[in-house]
Coordinates of C-alpha atoms and ligand atoms in Angstrom, one line a residue:
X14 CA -36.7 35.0 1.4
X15 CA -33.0 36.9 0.5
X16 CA -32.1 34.8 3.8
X17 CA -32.6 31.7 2.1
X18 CA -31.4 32.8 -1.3
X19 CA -27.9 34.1 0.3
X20 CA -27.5 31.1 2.3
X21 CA -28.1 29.0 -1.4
X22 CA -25.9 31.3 -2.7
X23 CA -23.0 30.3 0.1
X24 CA -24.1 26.5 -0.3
X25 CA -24.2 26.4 -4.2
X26 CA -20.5 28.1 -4.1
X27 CA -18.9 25.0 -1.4
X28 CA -21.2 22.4 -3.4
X29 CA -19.5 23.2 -6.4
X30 CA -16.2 21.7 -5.8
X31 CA -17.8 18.6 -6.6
X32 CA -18.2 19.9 -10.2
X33 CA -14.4 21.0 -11.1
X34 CA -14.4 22.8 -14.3
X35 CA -12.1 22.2 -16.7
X36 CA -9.2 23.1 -15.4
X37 CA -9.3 21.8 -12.4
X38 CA -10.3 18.5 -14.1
X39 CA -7.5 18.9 -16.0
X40 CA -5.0 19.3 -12.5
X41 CA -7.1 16.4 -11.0
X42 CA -6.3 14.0 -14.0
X43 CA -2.6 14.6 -14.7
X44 CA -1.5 12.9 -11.3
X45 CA -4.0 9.8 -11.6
X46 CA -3.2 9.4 -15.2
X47 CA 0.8 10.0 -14.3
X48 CA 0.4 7.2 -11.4
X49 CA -1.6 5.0 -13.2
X50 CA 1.2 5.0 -16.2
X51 CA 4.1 4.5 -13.8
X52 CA 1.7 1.5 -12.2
X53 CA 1.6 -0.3 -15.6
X54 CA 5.2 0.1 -16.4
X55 CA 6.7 -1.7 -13.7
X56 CA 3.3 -3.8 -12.9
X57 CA 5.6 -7.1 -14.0
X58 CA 8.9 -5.6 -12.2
X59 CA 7.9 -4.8 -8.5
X60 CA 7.0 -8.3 -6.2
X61 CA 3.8 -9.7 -6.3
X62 CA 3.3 -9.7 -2.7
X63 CA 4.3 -7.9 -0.1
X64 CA 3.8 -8.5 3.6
X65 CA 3.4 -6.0 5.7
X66 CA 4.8 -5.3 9.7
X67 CA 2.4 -2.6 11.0
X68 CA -1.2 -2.5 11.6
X69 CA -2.8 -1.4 8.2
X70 CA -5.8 0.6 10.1
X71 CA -3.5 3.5 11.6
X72 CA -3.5 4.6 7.8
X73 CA -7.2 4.5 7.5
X74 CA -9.0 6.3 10.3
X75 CA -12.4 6.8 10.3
X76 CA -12.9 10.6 9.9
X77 CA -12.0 12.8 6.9
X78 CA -11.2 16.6 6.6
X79 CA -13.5 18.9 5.8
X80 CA -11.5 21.0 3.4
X81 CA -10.4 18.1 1.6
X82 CA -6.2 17.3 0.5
X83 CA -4.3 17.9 -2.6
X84 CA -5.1 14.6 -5.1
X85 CA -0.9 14.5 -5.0
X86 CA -1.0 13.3 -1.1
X87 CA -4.3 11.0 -1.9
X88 CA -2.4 9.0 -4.7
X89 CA 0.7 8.4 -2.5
X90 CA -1.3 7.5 0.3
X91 CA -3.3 4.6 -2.0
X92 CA 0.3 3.9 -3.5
X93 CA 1.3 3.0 0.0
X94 CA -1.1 1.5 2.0
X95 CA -3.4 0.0 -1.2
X96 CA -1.2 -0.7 -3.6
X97 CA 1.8 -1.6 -2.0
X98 CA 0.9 -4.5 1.0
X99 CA -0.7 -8.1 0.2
X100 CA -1.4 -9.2 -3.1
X101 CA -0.8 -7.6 -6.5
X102 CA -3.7 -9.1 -8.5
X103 CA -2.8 -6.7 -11.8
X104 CA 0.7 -8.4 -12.0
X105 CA 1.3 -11.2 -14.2
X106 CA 3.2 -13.1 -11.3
X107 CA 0.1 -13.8 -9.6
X108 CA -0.4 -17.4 -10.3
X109 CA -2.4 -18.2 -7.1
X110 CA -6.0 -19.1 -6.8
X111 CA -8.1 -18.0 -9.6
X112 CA -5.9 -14.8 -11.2
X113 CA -7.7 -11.8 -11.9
X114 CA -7.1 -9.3 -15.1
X115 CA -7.4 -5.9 -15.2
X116 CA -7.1 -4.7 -19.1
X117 CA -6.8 -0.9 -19.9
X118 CA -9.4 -0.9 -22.0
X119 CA -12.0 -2.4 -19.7
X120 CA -10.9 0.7 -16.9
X121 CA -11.6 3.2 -19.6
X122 CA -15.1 1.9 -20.4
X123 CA -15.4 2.1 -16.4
X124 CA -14.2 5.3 -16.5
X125 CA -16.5 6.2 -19.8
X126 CA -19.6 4.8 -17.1
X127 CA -19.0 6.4 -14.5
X128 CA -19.1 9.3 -15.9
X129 CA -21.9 9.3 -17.4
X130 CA -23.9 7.2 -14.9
X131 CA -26.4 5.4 -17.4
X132 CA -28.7 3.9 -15.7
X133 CA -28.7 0.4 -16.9
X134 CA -30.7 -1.6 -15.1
X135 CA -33.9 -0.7 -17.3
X136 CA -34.4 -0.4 -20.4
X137 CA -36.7 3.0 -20.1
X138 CA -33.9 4.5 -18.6
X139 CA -31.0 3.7 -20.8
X140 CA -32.5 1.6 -23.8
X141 CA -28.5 2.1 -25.5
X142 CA -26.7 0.8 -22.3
X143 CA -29.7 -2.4 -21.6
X144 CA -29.0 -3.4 -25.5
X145 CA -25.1 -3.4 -25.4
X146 CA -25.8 -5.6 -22.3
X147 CA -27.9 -7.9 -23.4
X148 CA -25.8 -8.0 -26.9
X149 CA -22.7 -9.3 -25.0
X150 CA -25.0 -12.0 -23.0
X151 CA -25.7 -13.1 -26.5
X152 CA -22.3 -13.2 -27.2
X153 CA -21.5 -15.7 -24.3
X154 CA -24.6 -17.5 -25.2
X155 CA -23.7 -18.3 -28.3
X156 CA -20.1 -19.4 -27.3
X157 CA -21.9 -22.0 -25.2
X158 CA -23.9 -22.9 -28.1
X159 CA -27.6 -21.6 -25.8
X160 CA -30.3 -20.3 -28.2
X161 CA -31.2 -17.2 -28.6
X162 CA -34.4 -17.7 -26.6
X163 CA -32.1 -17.5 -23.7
X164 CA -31.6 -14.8 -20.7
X165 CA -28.8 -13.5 -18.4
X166 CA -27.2 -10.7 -16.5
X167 CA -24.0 -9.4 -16.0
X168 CA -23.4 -10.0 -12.7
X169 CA -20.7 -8.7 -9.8
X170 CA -19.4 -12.1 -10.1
X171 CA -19.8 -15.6 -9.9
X172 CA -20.9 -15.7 -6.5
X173 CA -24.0 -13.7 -7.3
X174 CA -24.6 -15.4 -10.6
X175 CA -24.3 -18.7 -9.3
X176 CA -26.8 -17.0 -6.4
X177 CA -29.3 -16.1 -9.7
X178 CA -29.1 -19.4 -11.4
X179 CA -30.0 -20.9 -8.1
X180 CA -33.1 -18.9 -7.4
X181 CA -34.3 -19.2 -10.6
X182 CA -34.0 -23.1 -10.8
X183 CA -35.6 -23.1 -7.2
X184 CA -38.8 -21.0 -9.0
X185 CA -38.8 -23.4 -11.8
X186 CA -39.4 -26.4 -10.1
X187 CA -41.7 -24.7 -7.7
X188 CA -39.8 -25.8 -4.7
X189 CA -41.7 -24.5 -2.0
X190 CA -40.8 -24.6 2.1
X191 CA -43.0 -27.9 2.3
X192 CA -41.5 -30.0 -0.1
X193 CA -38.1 -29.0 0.9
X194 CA -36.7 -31.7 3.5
X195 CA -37.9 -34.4 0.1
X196 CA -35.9 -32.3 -2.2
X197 CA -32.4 -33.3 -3.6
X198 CA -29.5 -31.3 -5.1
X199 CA -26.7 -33.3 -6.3
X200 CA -23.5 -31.7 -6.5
X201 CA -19.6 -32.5 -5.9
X202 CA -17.1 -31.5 -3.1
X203 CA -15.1 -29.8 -5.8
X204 CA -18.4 -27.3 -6.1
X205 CA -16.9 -23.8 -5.4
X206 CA -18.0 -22.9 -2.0
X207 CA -20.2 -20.0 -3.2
X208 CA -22.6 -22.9 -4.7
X209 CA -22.9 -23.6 -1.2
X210 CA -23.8 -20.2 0.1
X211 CA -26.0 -19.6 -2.8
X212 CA -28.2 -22.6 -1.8
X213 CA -28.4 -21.3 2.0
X214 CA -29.4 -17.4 0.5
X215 CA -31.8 -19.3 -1.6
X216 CA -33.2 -20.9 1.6
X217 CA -32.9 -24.3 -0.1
X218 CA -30.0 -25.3 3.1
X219 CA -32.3 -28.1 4.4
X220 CA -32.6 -29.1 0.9
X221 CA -30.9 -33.1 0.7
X222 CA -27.4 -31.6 -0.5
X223 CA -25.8 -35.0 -1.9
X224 CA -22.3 -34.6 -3.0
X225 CA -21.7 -37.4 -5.5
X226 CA -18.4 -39.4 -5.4
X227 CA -15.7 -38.1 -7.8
X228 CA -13.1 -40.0 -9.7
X229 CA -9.0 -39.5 -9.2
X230 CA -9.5 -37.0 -11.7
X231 CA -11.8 -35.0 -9.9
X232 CA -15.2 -35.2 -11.8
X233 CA -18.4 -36.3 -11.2
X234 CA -18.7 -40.1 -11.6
X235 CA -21.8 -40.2 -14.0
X236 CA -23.0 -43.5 -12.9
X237 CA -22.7 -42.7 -9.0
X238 CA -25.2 -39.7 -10.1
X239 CA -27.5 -41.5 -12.0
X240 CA -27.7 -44.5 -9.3
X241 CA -28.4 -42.1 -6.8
X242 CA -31.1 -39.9 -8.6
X243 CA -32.8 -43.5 -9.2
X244 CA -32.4 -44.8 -5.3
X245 CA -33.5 -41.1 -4.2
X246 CA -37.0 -41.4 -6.4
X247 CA -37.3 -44.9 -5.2
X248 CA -37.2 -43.6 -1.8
X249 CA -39.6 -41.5 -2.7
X250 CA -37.8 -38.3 -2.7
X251 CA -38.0 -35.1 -5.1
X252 CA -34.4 -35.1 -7.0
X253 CA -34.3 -31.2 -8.6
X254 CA -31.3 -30.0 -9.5
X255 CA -27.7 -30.7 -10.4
X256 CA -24.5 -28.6 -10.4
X257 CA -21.6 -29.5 -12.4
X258 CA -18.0 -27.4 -12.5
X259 CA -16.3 -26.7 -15.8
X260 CA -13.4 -25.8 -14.4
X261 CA -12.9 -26.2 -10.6
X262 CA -11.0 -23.8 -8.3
X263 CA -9.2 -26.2 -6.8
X264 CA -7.2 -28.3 -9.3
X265 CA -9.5 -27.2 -12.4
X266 CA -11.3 -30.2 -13.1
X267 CA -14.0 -30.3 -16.1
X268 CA -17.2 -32.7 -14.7
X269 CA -18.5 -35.2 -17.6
X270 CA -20.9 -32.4 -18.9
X271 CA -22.7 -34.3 -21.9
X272 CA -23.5 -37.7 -19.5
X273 CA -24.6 -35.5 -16.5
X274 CA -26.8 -33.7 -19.4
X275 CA -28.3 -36.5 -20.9
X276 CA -28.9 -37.9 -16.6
X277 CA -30.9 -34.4 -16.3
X278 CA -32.9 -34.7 -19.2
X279 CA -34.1 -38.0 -18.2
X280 CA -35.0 -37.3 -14.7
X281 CA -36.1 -33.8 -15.6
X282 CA -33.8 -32.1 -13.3
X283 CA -32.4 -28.2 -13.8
X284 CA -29.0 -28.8 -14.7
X285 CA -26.6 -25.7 -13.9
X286 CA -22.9 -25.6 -14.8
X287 CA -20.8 -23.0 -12.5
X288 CA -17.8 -22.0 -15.5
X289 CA -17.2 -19.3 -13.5
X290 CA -13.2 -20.4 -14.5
X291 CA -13.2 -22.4 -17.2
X292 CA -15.5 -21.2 -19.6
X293 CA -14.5 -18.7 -22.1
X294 CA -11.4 -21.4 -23.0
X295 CA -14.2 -22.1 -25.2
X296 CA -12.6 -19.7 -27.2
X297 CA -9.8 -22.4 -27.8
X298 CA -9.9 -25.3 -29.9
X299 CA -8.6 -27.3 -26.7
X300 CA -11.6 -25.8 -24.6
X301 CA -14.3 -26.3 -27.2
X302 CA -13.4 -30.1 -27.3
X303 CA -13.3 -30.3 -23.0
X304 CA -16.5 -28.0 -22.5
X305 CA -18.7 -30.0 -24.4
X306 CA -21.6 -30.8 -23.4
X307 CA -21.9 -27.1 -21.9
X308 CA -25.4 -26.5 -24.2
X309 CA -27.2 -29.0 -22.6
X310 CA -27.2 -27.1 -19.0
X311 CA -30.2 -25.0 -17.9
X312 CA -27.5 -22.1 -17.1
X313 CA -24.2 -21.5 -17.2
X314 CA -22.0 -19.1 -15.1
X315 CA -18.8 -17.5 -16.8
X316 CA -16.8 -14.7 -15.3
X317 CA -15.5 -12.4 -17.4
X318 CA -13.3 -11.0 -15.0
X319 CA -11.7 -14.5 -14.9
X320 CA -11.4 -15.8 -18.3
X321 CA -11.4 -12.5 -20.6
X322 CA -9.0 -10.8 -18.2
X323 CA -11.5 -7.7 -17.3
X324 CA -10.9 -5.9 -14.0
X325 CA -12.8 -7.3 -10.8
X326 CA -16.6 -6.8 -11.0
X327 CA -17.7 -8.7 -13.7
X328 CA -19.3 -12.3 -13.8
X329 CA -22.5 -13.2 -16.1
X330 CA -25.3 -15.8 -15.2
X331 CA -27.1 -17.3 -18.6
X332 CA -30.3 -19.2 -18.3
X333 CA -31.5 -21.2 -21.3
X334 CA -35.3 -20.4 -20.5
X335 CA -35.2 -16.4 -20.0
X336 CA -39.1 -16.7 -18.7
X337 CA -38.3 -18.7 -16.2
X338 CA -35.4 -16.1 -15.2
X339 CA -38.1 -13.5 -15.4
X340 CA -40.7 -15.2 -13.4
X341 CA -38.0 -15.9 -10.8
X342 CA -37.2 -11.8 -10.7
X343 CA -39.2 -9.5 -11.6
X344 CA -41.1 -6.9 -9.7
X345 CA -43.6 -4.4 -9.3
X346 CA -43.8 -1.1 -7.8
X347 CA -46.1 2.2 -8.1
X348 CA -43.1 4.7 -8.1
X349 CA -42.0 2.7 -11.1
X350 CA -45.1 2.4 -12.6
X351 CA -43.8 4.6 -15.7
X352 CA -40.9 2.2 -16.3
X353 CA -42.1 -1.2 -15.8
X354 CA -44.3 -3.5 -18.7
X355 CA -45.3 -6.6 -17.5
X356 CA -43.8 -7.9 -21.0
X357 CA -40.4 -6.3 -20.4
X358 CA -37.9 -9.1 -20.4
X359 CA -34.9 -6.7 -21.4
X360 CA -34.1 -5.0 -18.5
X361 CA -31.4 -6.3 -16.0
X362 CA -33.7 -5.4 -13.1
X363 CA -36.5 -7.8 -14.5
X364 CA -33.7 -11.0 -14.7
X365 CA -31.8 -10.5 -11.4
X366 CA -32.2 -9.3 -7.5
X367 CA -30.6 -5.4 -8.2
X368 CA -32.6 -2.2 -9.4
X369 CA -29.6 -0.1 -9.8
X370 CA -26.4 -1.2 -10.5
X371 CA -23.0 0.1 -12.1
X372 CA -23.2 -0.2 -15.8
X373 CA -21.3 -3.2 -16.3
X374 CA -21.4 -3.5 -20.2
X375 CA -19.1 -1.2 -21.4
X376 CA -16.1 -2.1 -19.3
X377 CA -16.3 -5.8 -22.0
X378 CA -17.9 -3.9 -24.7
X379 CA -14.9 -1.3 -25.4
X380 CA -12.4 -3.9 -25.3
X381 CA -14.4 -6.3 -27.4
X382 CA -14.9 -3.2 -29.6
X383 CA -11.5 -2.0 -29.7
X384 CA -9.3 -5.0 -29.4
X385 CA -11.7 -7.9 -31.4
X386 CA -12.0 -11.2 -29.9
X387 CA -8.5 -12.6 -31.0
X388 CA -5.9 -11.4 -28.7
X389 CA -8.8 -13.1 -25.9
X390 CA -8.5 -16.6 -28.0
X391 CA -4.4 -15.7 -28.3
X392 CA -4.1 -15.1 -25.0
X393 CA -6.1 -18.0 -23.2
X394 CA -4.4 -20.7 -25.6
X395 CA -1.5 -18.8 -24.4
X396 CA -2.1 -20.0 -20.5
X397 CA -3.1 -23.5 -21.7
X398 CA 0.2 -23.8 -23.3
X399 CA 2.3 -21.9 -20.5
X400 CA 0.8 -24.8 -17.7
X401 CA 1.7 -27.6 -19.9
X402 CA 5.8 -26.1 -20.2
X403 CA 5.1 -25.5 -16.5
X404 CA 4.4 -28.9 -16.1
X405 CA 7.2 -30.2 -17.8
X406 CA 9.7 -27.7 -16.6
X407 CA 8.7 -28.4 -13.0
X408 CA 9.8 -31.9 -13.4
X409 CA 13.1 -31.3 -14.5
X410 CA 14.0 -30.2 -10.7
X411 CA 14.7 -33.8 -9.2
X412 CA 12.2 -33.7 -6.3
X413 CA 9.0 -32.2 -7.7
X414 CA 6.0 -34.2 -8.7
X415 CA 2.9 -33.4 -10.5
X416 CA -0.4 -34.4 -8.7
X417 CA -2.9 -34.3 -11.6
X418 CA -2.0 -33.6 -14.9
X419 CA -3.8 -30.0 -15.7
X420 CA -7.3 -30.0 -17.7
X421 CA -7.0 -26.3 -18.2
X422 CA -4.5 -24.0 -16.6
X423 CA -4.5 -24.9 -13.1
X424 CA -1.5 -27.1 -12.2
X425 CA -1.0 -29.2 -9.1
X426 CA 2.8 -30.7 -7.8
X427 CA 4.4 -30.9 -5.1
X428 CA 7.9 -31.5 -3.9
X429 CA 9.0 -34.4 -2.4
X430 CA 11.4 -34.4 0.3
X431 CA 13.9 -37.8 0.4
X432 CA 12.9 -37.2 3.9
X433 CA 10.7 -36.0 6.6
X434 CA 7.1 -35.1 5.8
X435 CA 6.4 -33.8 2.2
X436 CA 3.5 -31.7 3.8
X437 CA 5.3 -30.1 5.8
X438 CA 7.8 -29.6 3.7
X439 CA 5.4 -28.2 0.8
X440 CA 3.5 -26.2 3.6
X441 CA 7.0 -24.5 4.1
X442 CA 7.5 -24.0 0.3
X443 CA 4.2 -21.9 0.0
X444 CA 5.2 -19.7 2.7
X445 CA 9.0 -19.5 1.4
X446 CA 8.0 -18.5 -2.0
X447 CA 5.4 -15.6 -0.4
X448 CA 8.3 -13.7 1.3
X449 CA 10.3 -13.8 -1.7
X450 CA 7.1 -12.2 -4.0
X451 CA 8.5 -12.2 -6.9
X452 CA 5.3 -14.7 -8.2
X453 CA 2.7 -15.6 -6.1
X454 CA 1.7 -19.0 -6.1
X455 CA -1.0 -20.6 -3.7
X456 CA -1.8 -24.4 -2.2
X457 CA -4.3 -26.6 -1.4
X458 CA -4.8 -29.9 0.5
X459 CA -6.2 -32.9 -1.6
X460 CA -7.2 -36.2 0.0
X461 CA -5.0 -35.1 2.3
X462 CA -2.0 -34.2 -0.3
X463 CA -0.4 -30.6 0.7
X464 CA 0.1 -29.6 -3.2
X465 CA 0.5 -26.2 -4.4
X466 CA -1.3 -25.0 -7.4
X467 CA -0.2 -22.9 -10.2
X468 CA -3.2 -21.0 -11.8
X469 CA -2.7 -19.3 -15.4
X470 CA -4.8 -17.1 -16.7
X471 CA -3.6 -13.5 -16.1
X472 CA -2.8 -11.8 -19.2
X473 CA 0.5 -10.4 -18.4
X474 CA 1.8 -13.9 -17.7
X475 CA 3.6 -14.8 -20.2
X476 CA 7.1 -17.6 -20.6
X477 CA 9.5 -15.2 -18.5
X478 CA 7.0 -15.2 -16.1
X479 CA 6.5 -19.1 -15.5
X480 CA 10.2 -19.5 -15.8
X481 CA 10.6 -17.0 -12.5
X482 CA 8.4 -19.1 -11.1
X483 CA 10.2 -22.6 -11.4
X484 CA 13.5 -20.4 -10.3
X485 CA 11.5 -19.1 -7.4
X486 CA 10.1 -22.6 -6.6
X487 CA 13.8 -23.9 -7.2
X488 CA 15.3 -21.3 -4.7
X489 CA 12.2 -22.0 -2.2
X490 CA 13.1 -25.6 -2.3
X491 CA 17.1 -24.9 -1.3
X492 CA 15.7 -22.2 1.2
X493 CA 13.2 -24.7 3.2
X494 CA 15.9 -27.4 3.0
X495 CA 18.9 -25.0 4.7
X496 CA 16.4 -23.9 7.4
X497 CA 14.7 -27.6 8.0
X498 CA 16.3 -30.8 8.8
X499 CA 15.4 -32.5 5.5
X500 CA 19.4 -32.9 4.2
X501 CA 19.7 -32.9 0.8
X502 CA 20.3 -30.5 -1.7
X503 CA 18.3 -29.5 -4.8
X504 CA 19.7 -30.2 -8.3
Ligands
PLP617 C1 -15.3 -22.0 -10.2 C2 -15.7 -20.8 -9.5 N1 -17.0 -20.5 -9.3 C3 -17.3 -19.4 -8.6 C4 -16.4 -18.5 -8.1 C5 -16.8 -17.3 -7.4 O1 -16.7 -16.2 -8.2 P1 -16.5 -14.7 -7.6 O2 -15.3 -14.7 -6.8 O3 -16.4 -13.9 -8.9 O4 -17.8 -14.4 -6.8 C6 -15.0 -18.8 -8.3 C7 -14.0 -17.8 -7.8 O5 -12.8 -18.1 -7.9 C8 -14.7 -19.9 -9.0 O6 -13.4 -20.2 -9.3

């Protein structure tokens, strides 16, 4: 017995360090803290991207110490070989793909969660942190005009939310493995591709995936969808379900969202609406006017960590008929038999495919909390605004083109050469601008078009930021040219 109680004694004593006291919290803190302030004042003055020459593994081998390293050499080491190579998503210069956020506030109601763990996937456990949760949802949902009837989850993002909406549409209409090869889902090559994954996960892949023709603007053409719903039930197929973007990745396009609504209601189809991007410019008078139409879908995906500028990690699914969410989710199970109600529709657990999960609420709560929901409106009419003097300084410098005039804040142009191939030549740009760094810019290929894209909707981009970027484009341009055979110069 004393052997046992001496060798708990021994264990309880090396155990410990993961408890610091005070202290040594204290010693622990200082350097993160320190780091993390030096980070965020010269997060707009270091280069965006940096490419790296050595092989990034060497710094991360597989075994760790068991004694453990001062936090000093820890920081410098996630300094280096974290921080320092590839992207910087926290910089206001990133103005490639979708940009990413990353406001303080949001880290300390991470930091506020981890610490204290709550468990808030169900309500038994954490009745507080489920309620805050479901509070914001109702938040969103009202922004997209969705009663309160309605039901949702704050997702990792808007791959797995998109993933949720899926399922639960695929429940609702009782779509079972036999009357798959008969059923239709109607969506657009613009889709994001995690539409597409989230219909394989959902096993719906030998679904009928029709991807209805889009206009030069990018958007669903209403009619073509409403042609082909009819020829599909002529045929005698099962039409189910169809997606719409407000807001695609590629060049941002908003789909006709009240005439695919009204199509939906008439052929009874689940109508979801990926805003993953574009939906919280709802908070802008601009955005309210191009997202209408939003309250007719069945759900609606926004990502917070794309339109209200949180950290990565945070993307909601909404679903208009919560029941139908539950039905779709929830479970049973005998060690949770002191938790569970059948008539619990508040816990997350009940409305989407995880049991424990990181309390996502508070990282939008505190912010909301602290900051109120203006600088968020100030700040996304800000992007709108900075792609439309984008677009018009861009076109100053003789050469550049836009391809589609932006619906939100994702810009498309190119430059044209006055000779050789303006792919190529653009394809060079991209690559040009990435070893300078000091913005990040990214590029797509449109009917064939090599254009690259300028996405707005960090919030430390502000005017000096998308002037550096025309300079940076204007020096790319005089770059490529001295190194290429296309002989001209840039005005
Ligand atoms: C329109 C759209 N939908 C879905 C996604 C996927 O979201 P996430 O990367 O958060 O999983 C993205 C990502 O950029 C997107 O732009």
């Amino acid at each position: 017995m004393s052997e046992i109680i001496d060798k708990l004694a021994v264990l309880e004593t090396v155990s410990k360090k993961l408890e610091p006291n005070e202290k040594i919290r204290e010693e622990i803190h200082r350097p993160i803290i320190n780091y993390a302030q030096h980070f965020l004042n010269t997060v707009n003055q270091t280069k965006v991207y940096n490419k790296i020459d050595y092989e990034i593994e060497d710094h991360f081998p597989s075994d760790f110490d068991d004694q453990g390293e001062p936090i000093e050499k820890a920081i410098n080491h996630i300094r280096d070989y974290v921080h320092f190579p590839g992207l910087n998503p926290a910089s206001g210069g990133h103005l490639g793909y979708i940009p990413g956020g990353g406001i303080y506030t949001a880290a300390l109601g991470d930091y506020l969660a981890d610490i204290a763990n709550d468990y808030a996937g169900v309500d038994f456990a954490s009745p507080g942190g489920v309620a805050m949760e479901n509070s914001l949802i109702q938040w969103m949902a009202k922004l997209v005009g969705y009663p309160e009837t309605c039901g949702g989850n704050l997702t990792s993002g808007g791959s797995i939310a998109n993933l949720i909406a899926v399922t639960t549409a695929r429940e609702a209409h009782n779509i079972k493995s036999a009357n798959i090869p008969k059923t239709v889902i109607y969506l657009s090559k613009q889709a994001h591709h995690c539409v597409d994954k989230a219909i394989r996960i959902a096993g719906l892949k030998e679904c009928i995936l029709r991807y209805i023709e889009i206009n030069e603007k990018f958007q669903i053409v209403s009619e073509g969808l409403d042609k082909q719903i009819k020829k599909d039930i002529s045929n005698g197929l099962q039409p189910f379900m169809v997606i719409a973007s407000a807001g695609t990745t590629d060049v941002g396009a908003i789909d006709p969202l009240s005439e695919i609504g009204k199509i939906c209601k008439t052929h009874n189809l689940w109508y979801h609406i990926d805003a993953a991007y574009g939906g919280f410019f709802i908070l802008t008078e601009e955005g309210k006017e191009k997202l209408k139409g939003i309250e007719l879908s069945d759900s609606v995906v926004l990502d917070p960590h794309k339109g209200l500028f949180l950290p990565y990690g945070l993307g909601t699914i909404i679903i208009k008929n919560k029941k139908k969410m539950h039905e779709a989710h929830h479970y049973d199970a005998a060690y949770l038999q002191d938790v569970a109600s059948t008539d619990d529709v508040r816990s997350p657990a009940e409305l989407s495919p995880e049991l424990t999960k990181p309390f996502r609420g508070l990282r939008l709560w505190l912010p909301l909390k602290v900051h109120g929901v203006n600088p968020f409106k100030a700040c996304l009419e800000e992007k709108l605004l900075l792609t439309k003097y984008f677009v018009q300084e861009i076109q100053k410098i003789d050469g550049f083109e836009i391809y589609l005039e932006p619906e939100l804040s994702v810009a498309t142009y190119r430059y044209v050469p006055k000779t050789g191939d303006a792919n190529l030549f653009n394809e060079a740009l991209v690559k040009t601008t990435h070893e300078d760094g000091r913005v990040f810019i990214s590029s797509t290929t449109v009917n064939g078009v090599f254009v690259l894209r300028l996405a707005v909707l960090s919030f430390r981009t502000h005017k000096d930021t998308i002037d550096l970027a025309i300079e940076v484009l204007r020096d790319g341009v005089e770059k490529v040219l001295s190194e290429n055979t296309f002989a001209e110069t840039v005005n």
